Short mmCIF file of C-alpha atoms and ligand atoms in Angstrom, two decimals:
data_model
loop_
_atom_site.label_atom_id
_atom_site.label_comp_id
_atom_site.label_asym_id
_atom_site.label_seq_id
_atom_site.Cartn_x
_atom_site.Cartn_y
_atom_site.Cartn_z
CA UNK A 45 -13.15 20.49 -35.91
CA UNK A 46 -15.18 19.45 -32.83
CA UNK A 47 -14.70 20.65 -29.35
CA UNK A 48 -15.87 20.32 -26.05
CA UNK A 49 -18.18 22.89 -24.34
CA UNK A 50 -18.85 22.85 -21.12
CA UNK A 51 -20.31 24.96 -18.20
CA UNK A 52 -19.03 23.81 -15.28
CA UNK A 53 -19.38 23.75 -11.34
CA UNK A 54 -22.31 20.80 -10.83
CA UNK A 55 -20.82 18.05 -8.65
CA UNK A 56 -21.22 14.62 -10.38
CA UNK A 57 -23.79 12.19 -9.44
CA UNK A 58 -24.83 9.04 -10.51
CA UNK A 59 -23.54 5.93 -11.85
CA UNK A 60 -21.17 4.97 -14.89
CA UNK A 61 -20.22 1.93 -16.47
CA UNK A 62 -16.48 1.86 -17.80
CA UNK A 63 -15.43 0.33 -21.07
CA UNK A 64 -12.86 -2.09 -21.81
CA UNK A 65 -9.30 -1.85 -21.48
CA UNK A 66 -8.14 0.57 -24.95
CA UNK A 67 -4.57 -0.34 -23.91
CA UNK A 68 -5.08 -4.25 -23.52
CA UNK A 69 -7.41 -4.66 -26.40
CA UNK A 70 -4.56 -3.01 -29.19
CA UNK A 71 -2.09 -5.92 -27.57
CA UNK A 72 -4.99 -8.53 -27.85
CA UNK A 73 -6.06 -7.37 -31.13
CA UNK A 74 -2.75 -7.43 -32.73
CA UNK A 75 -2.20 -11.15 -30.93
CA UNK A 76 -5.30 -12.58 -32.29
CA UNK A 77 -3.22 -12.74 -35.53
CA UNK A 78 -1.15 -15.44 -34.28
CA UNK A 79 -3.94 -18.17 -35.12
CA UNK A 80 -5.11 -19.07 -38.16
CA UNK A 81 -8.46 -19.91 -36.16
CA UNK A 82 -11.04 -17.39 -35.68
CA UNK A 83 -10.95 -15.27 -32.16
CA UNK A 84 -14.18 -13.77 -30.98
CA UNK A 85 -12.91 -10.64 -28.42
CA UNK A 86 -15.15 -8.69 -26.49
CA UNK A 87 -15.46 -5.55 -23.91
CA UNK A 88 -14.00 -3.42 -27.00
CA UNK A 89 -13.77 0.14 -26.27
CA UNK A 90 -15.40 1.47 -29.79
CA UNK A 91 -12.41 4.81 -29.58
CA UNK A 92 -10.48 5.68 -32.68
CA UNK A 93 -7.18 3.94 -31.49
CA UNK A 94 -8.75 0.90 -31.66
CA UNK A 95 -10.69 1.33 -34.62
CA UNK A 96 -7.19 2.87 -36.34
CA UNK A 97 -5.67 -0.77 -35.16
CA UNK A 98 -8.34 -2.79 -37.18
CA UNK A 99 -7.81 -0.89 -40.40
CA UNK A 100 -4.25 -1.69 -40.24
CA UNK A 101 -4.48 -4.90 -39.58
CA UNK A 102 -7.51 -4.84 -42.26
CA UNK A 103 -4.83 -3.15 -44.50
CA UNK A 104 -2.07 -6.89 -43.55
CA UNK A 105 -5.11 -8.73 -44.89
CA UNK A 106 -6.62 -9.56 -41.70
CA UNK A 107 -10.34 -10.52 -41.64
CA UNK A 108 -12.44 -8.65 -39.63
CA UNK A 109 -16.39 -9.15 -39.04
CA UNK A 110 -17.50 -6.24 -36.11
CA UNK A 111 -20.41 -8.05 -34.07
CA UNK A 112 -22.29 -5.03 -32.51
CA UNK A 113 -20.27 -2.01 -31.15
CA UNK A 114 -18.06 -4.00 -28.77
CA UNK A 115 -16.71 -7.11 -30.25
CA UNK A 116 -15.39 -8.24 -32.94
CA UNK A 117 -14.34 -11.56 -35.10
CA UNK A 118 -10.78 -11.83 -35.80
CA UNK A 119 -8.98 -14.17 -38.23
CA UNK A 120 -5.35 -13.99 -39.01
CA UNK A 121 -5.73 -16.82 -41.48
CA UNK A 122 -5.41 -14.33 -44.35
CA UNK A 123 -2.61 -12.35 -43.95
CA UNK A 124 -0.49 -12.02 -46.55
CA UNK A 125 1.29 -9.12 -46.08
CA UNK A 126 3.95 -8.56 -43.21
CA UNK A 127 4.24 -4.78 -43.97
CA UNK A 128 2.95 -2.58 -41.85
CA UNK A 129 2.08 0.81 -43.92
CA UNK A 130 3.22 4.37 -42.70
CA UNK A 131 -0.54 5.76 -42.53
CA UNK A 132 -0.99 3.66 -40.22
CA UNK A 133 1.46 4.31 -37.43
CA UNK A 134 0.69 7.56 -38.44
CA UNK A 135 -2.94 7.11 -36.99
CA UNK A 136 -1.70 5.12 -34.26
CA UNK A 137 1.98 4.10 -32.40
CA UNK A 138 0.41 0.78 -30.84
CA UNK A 139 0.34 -0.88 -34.29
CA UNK A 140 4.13 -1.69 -33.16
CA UNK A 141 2.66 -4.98 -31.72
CA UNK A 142 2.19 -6.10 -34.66
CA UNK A 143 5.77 -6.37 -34.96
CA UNK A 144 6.09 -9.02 -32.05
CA UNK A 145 2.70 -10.98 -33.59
CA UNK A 146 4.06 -11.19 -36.83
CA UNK A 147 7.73 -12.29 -36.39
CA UNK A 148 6.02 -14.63 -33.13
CA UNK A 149 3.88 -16.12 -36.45
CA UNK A 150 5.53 -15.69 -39.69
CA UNK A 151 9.02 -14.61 -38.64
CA UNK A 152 8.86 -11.78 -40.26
CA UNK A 153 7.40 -8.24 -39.66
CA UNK A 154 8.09 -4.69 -41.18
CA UNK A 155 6.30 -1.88 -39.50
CA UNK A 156 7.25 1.95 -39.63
CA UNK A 157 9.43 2.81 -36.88
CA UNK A 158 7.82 5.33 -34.59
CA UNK A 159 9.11 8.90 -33.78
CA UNK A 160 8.46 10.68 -30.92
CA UNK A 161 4.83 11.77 -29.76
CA UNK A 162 3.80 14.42 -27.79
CA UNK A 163 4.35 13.14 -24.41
CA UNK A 164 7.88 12.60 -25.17
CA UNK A 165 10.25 10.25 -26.79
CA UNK A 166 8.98 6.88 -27.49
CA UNK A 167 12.25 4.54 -28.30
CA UNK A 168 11.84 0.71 -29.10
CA UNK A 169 15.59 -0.21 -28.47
CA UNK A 170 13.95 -2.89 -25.52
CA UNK A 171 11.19 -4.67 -27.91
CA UNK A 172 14.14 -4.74 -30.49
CA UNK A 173 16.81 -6.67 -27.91
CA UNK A 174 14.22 -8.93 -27.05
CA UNK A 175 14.01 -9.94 -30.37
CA UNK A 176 17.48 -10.22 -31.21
CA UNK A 177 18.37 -12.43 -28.27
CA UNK A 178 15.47 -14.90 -29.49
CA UNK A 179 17.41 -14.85 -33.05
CA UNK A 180 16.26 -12.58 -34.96
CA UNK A 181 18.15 -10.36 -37.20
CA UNK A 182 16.28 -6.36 -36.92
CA UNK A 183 17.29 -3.39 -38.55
CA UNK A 184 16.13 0.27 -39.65
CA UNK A 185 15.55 0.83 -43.22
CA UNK A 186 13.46 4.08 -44.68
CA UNK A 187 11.52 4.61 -41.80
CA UNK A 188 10.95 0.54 -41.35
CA UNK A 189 12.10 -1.39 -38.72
CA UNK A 190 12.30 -5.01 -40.24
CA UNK A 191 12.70 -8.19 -37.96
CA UNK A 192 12.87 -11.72 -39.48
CA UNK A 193 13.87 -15.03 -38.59
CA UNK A 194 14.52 -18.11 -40.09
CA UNK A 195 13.92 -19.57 -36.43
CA UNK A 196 13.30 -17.98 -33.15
CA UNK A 197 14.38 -19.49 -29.91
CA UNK A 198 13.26 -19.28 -26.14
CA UNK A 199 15.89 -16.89 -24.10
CA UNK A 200 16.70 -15.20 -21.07
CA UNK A 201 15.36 -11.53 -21.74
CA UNK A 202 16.65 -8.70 -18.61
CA UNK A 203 14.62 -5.24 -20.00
CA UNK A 204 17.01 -2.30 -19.09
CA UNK A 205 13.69 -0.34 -17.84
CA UNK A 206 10.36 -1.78 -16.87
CA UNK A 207 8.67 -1.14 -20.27
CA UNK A 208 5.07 -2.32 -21.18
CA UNK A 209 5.30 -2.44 -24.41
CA UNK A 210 8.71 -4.77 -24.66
CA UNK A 211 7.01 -7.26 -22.04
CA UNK A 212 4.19 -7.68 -24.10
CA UNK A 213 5.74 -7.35 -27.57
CA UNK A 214 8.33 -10.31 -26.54
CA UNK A 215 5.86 -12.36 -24.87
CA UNK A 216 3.97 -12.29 -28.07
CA UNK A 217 7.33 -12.72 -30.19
CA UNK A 218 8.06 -15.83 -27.44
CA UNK A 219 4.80 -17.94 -27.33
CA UNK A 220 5.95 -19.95 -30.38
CA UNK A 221 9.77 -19.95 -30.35
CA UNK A 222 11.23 -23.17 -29.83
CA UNK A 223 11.79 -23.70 -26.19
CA UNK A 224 12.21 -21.36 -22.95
CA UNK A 225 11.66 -17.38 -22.61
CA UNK A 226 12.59 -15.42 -19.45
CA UNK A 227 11.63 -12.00 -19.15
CA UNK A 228 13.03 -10.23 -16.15
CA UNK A 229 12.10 -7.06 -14.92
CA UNK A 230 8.99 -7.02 -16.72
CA UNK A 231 6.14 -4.82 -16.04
CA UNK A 232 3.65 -6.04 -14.46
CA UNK A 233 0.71 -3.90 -15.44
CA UNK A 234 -3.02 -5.76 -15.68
CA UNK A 235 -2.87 -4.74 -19.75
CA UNK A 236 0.26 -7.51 -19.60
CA UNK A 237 -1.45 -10.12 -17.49
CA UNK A 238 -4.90 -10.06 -19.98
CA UNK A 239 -2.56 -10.33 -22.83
CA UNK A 240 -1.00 -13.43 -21.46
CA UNK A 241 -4.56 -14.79 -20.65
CA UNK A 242 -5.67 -14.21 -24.03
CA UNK A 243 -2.57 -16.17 -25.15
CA UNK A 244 -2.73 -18.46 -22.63
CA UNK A 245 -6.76 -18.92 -23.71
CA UNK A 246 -5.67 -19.66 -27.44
CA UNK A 247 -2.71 -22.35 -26.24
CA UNK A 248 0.05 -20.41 -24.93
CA UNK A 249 2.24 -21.84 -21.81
CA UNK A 250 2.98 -18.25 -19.90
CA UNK A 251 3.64 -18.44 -16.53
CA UNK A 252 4.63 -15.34 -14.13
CA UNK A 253 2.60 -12.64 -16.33
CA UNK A 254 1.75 -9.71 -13.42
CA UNK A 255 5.03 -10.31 -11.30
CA UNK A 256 8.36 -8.98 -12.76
CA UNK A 257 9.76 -12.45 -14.50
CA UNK A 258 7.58 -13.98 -16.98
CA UNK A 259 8.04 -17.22 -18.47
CA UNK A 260 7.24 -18.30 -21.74
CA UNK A 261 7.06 -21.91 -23.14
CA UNK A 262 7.11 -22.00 -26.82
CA UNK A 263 3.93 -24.04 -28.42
CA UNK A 264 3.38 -25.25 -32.17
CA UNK A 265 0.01 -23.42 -32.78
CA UNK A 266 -2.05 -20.85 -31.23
CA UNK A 267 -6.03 -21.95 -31.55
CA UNK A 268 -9.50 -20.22 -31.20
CA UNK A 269 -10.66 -18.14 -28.51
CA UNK A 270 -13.58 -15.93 -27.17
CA UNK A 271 -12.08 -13.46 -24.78
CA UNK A 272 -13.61 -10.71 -23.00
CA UNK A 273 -10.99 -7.78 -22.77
CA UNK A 274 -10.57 -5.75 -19.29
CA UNK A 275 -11.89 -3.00 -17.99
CA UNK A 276 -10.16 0.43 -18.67
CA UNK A 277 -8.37 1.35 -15.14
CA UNK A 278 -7.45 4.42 -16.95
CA UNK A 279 -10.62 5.60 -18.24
CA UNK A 280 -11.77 4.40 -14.48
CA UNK A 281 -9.43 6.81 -13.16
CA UNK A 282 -10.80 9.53 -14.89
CA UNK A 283 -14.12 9.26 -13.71
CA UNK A 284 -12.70 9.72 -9.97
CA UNK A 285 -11.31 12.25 -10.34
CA UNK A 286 -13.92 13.78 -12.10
CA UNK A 287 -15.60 13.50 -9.06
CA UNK A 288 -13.37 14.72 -6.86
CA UNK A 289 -12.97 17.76 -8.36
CA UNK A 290 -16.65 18.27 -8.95
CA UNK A 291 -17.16 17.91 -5.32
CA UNK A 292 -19.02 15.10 -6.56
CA UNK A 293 -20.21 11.25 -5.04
CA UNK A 294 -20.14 8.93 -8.03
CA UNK A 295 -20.29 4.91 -8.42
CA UNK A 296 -17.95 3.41 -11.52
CA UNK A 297 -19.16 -0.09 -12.38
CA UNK A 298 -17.71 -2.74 -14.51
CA UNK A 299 -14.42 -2.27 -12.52
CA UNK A 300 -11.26 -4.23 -11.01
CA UNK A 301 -10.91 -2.14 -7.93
CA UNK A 302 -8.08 -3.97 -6.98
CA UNK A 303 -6.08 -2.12 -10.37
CA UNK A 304 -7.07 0.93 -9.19
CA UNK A 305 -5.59 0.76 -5.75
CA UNK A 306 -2.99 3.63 -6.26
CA UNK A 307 -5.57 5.82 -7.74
CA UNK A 308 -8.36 5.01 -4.57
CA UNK A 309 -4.87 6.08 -2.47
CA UNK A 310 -4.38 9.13 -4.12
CA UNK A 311 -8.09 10.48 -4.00
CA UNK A 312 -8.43 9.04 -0.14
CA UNK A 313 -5.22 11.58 0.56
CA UNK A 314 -7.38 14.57 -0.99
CA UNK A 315 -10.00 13.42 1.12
CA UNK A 316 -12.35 11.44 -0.96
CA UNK A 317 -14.25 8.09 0.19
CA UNK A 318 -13.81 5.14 -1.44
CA UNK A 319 -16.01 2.56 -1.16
CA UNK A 320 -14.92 -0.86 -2.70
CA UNK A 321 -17.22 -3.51 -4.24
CA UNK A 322 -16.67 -6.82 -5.92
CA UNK A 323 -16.81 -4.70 -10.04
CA UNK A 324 -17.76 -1.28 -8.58
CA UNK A 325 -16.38 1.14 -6.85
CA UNK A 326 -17.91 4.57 -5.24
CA UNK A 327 -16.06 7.88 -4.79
CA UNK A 328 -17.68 10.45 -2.54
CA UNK A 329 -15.43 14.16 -2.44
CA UNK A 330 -14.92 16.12 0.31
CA UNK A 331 -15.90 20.09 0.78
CA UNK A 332 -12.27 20.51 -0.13
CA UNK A 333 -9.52 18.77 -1.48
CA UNK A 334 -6.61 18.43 0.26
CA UNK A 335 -3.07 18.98 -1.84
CA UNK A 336 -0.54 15.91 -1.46
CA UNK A 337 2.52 14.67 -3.59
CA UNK A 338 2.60 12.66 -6.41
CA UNK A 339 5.35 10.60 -8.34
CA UNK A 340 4.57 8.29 -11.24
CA UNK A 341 5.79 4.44 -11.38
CA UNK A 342 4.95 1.58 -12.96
CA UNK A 343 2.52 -0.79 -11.90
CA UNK A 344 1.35 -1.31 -8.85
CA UNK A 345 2.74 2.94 -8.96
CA UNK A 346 0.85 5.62 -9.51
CA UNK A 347 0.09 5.54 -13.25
CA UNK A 348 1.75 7.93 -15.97
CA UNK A 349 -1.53 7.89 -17.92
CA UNK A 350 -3.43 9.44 -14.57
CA UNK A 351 -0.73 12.20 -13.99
CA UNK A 352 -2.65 15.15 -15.71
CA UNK A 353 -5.90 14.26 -14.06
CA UNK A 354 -4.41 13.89 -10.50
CA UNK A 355 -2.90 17.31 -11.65
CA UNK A 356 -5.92 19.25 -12.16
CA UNK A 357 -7.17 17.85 -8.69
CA UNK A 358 -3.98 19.26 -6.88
CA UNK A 359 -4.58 22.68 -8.76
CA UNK A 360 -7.92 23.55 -6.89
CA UNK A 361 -6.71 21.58 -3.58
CA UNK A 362 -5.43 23.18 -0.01
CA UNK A 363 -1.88 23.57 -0.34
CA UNK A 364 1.28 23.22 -2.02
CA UNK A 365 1.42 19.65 -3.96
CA UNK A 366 4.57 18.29 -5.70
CA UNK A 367 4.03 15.95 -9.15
CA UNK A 368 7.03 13.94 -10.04
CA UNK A 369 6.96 12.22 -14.00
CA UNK A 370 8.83 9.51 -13.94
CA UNK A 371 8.07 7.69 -16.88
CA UNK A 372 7.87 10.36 -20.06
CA UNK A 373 9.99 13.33 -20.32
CA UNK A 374 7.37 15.74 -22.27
CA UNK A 375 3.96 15.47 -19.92
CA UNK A 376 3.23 18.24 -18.83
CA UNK A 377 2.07 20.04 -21.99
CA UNK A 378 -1.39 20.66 -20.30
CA UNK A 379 0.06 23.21 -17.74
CA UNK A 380 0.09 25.86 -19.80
CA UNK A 381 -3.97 25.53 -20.28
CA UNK A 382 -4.53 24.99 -17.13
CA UNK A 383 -3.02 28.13 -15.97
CA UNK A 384 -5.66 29.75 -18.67
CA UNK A 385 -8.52 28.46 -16.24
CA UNK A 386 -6.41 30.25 -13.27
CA UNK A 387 -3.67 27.15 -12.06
CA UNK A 388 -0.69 28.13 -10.35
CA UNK A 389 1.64 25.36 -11.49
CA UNK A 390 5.45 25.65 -12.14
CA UNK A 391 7.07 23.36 -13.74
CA UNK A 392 10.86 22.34 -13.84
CA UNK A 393 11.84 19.37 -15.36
CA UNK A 394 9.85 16.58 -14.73
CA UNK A 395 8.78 18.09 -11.15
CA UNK A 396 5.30 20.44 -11.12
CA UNK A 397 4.72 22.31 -7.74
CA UNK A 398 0.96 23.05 -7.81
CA UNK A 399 -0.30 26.04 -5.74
CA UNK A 400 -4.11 25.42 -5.25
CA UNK A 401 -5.91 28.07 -5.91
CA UNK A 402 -9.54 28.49 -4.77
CA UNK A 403 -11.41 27.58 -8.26
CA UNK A 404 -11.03 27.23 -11.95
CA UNK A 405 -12.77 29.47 -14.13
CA UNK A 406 -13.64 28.36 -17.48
CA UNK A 407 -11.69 29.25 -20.48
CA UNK A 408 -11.18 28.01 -24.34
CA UNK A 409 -8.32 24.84 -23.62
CA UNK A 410 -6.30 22.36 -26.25
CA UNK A 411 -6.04 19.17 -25.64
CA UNK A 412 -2.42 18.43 -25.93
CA UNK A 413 -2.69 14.80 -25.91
CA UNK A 414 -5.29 11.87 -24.86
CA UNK A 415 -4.89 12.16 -20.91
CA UNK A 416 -3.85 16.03 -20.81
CA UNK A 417 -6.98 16.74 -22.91
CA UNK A 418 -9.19 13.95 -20.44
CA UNK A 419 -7.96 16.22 -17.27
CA UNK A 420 -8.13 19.90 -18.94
CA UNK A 421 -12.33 18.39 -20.09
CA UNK A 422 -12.50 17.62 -15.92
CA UNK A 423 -11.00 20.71 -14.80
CA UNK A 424 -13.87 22.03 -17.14
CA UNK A 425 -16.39 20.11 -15.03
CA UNK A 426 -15.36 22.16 -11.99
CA UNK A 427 -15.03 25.50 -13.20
CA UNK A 428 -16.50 28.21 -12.88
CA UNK A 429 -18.45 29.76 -16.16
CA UNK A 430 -18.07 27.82 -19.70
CA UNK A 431 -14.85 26.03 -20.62
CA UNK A 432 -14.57 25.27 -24.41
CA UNK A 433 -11.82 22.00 -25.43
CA UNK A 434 -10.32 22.02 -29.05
CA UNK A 435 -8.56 19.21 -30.62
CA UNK A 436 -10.90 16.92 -28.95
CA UNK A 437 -9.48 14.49 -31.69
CA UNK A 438 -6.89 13.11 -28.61
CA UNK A 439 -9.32 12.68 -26.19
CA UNK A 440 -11.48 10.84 -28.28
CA UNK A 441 -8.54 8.48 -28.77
CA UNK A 442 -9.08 6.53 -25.77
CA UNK A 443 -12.22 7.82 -24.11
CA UNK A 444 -15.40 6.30 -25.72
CA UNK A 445 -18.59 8.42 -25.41
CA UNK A 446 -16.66 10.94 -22.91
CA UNK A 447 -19.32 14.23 -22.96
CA UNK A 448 -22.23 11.30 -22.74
CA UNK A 449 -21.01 9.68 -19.86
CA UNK A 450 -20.35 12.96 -18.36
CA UNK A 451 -24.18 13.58 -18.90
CA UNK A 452 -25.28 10.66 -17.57
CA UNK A 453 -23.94 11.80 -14.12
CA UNK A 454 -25.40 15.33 -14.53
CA UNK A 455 -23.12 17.38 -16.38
CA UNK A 456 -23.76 20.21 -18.98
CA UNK A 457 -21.52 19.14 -21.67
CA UNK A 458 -21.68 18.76 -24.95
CA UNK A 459 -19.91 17.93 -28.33
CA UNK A 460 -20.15 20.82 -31.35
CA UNK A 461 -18.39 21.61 -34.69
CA UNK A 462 -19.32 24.88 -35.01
CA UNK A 463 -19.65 28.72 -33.50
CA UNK A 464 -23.34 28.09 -34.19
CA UNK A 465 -23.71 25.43 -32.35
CA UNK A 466 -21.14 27.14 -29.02
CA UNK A 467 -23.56 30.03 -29.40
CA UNK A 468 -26.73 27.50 -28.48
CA UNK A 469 -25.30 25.84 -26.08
CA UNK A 470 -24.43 29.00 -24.12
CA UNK A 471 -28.10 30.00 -24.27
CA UNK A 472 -29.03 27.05 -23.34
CA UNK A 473 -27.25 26.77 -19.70
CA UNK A 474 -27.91 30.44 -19.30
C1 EPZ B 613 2.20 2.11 -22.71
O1 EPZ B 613 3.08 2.76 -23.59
C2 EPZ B 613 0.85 2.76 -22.91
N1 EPZ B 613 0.46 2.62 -24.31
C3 EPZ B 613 0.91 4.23 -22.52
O2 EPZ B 613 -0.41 4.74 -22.58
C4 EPZ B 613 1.42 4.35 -21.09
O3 EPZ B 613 1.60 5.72 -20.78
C5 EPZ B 613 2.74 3.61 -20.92
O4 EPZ B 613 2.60 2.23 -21.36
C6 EPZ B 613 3.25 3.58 -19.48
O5 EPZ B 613 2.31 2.93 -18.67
C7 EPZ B 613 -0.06 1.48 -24.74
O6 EPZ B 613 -0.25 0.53 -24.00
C8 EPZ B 613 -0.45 1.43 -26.16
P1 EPZ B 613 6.56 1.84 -21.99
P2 EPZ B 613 4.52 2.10 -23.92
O7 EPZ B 613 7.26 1.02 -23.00
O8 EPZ B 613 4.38 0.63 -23.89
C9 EPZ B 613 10.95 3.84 -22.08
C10 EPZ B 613 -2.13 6.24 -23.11
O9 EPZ B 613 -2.35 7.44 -22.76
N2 EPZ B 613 11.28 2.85 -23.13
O10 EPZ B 613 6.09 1.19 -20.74
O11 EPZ B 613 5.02 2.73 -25.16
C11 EPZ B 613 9.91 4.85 -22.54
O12 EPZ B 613 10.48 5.92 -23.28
C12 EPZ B 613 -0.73 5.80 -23.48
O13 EPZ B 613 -3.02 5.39 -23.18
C13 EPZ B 613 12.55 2.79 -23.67
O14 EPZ B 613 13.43 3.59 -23.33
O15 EPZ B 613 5.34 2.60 -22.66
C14 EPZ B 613 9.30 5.27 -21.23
O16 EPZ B 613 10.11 6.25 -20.63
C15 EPZ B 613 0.24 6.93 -23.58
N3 EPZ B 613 12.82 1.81 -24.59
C16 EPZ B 613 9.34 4.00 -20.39
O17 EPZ B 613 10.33 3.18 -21.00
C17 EPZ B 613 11.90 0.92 -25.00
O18 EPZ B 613 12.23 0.05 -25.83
C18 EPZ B 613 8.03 3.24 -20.30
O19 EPZ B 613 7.50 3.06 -21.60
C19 EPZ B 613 10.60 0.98 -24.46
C20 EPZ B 613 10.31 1.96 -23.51
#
């Protein structure tokens, strides 16, 4: 098993270039299916999610060809298989947009219905009454959720919660129904808009995508595209707050600062300094963070998916800070680590009160999940002494190249898979 080791308390410097969107590309990649044409899609963030994604779809008989690290030829032409297999979604929850590509294409889809994960419960009822109100007949069965049509038509869609997941899997289920789709209260997150610009780029008539109705004209056929996917606002977000609590003056390129603007608010009320540019942005930390409250929201909100890393900030700021989950019942599995590297954080409900405490000191971590484990390898970065992070297997999820990047901007960090290899490293950094 690899981990993380890392000997921490050297403030970032330096620049980093961010990779493309993981959360956009699994929509796009699962949408390219909907033409029979090939789709060239690039900015791919080369992180097991997304390489879990191409084996199922592989596994659907998609054909893939991989052109370098970071793109990749898709064509849907092949696919003769509308079963989805259990290993799968085992490996990875987001192949569930394959259920809106392939009834949107073939009118029929079976992919294993997803439990829970470990940030909390993960239902589908939304994607599912999307799809029945544009015809189609769904159901459970061993573990499957099928949907099939003999048609699907346009209709007027109202999501009980703003859900990212529904938006997108209807829009994809939508773009060749016959007639009109209305999707109100939609999220609006920049992973929906690409999606509908990839659509849009291979023939699609969406209108709306990035406000909270979208509306969806159905089309005959979906054709070719080359498509360049996002960049990750998330794995962006990281990075700041990286060097925040590094005390740290770092400059992110191949950024939309304008999807970051509730992350740039957050770090300016700890004190940082944010300078904007037109696909960069700098962070500069103060002496000292300053602790300030928190609550999670859907887009243009503070994100869910930053939570733990604004977390681990609050921990080693001035103060008492409040952290409000609104969006997942289960995320604050890292707290319990944290508090091994010397946190005071109390947690009832969905509500953390942080105490800051002066430092962190290092200490041997788990990585709960992808974003827990992304904040408890930062709060490593600060610390005090050596910090060691198992099940780096979540991390590496969604976060391409983490410990290299970290590198790049001067950190001692490193990957190993053995004692051996902990041992060296410690007598390496002294
Ligand atoms: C997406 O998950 C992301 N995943 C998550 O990122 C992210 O945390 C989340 O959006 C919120 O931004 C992908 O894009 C692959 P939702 P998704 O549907 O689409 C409830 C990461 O770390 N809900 O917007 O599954 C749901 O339980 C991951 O990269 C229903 O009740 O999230 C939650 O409370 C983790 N019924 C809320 O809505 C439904 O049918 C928002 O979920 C659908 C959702």
């Amino acid at each position: 098993m690899e981990q993380y080791i890392i000997k921490g308390g050297i403030p970032l410097h330096g620049d980093v270039e961010i990779g493309g969107a993981k959360n956009a590309a699994l929509a796009i990649l699962a949408a390219a299916n909907m033409t029979n044409e090939t789709v060239y899609i690039d900015n791919l963030p080369d992180v097991r999610d997304i390489n879990a994604l191409l084996e199922a779809m592989e596994g659907i008989g998609t054909r893939i060809e991989r052109v370098g690290r970071h793109a990749v030829k898709v064509n849907g032409s092949s696919v003769e298989n509308f079963i989805v297999e259990s290993e799968s979604m085992k490996k990875i929850r987001a192949s569930y947009y394959l259920l809106g590509a392939l009834l949107g294409k073939y009118k029929k889809a079976q992919v294993p219905l997803p439990g829970g994960c470990n940030i909390g419960s993960r239902p589908i009822d939304q994607h599912l009454k999307g799809f029945k109100a544009m015809g189609a007949r769904t159901k459970v069965e061993h573990g499957f959720v099928i949907a099939e049509a003999e048609t699907l038509h346009g209709a007027h869609i109202f999501l009980d919660m703003v859900s990212v997941g529904a938006t997108i899997n209807i829009m994809m289920a939508a773009v060749m129904a016959e007639g009109s789709t209305t999707i109100e209260n939609a999220a609006k997150e920049p992973h929906v808009v690409d999606v509908a610009n990839f659509l849009n780029s291979m023939g699609a008539s969406i209108k709306g995508a990035g406000t909270d109705v979208i509306r969806i004209k159905g089309v005959r056929a979906l054709h070719r595209t080359e498509y360049s996917i996002i960049p990750d606002q998330i794995e962006a977000g990281t990075f700041m707050f990286a060097a925040a609590v590094t005390g740290g003056d770092i400059v992110l390129h191949n950024v939309i600062p304008k999807h970051l603007e509730a992350t740039s608010s957050k770090l300016m009320e700890l004190g940082c300094r944010i300078h904007e540019y037109d696909d960069a942005i700098q962070v500069v930390a103060p002496a000292k963070l300053q602790g300030t409250h928190v609550k999670t929201m859907p887009y243009p909100g503070f994100p869910t998916d930053m939570q733990p890393q604004m977390a681990v900030s609050l921990a080693i700021a001035d103060g008492t800070s409040i952290v409000t989950e609104s969006i997942f019942e289960n995320r604050f599995r890292y707290v319990d680590e944290l508090a091994r590297m010397g946190a005071s954080v109390k947690v009832e409900g969905n509500v953390a009160v942080i105490s800051g405490v002066e430092r962190f000191t290092g200490a041997r971590v788990s990585a709960p999940d992808l974003r827990a484990g992304a904040a408890l390898v930062i709060a490593g970065l600060a610390a005090e002494g050596i910090t060691i992070v198992d099940d780096i297997y979540y991390i590496e999820r969604g976060y391409e190249n983490l410990d290299q990047k970290f590198q790049g901007l001067g950190a001692k960090i490193e990957k190993v898979a053995s004692e051996k290899e902990i041992q060296k490293f410690r007598l390496k950094v002294g």
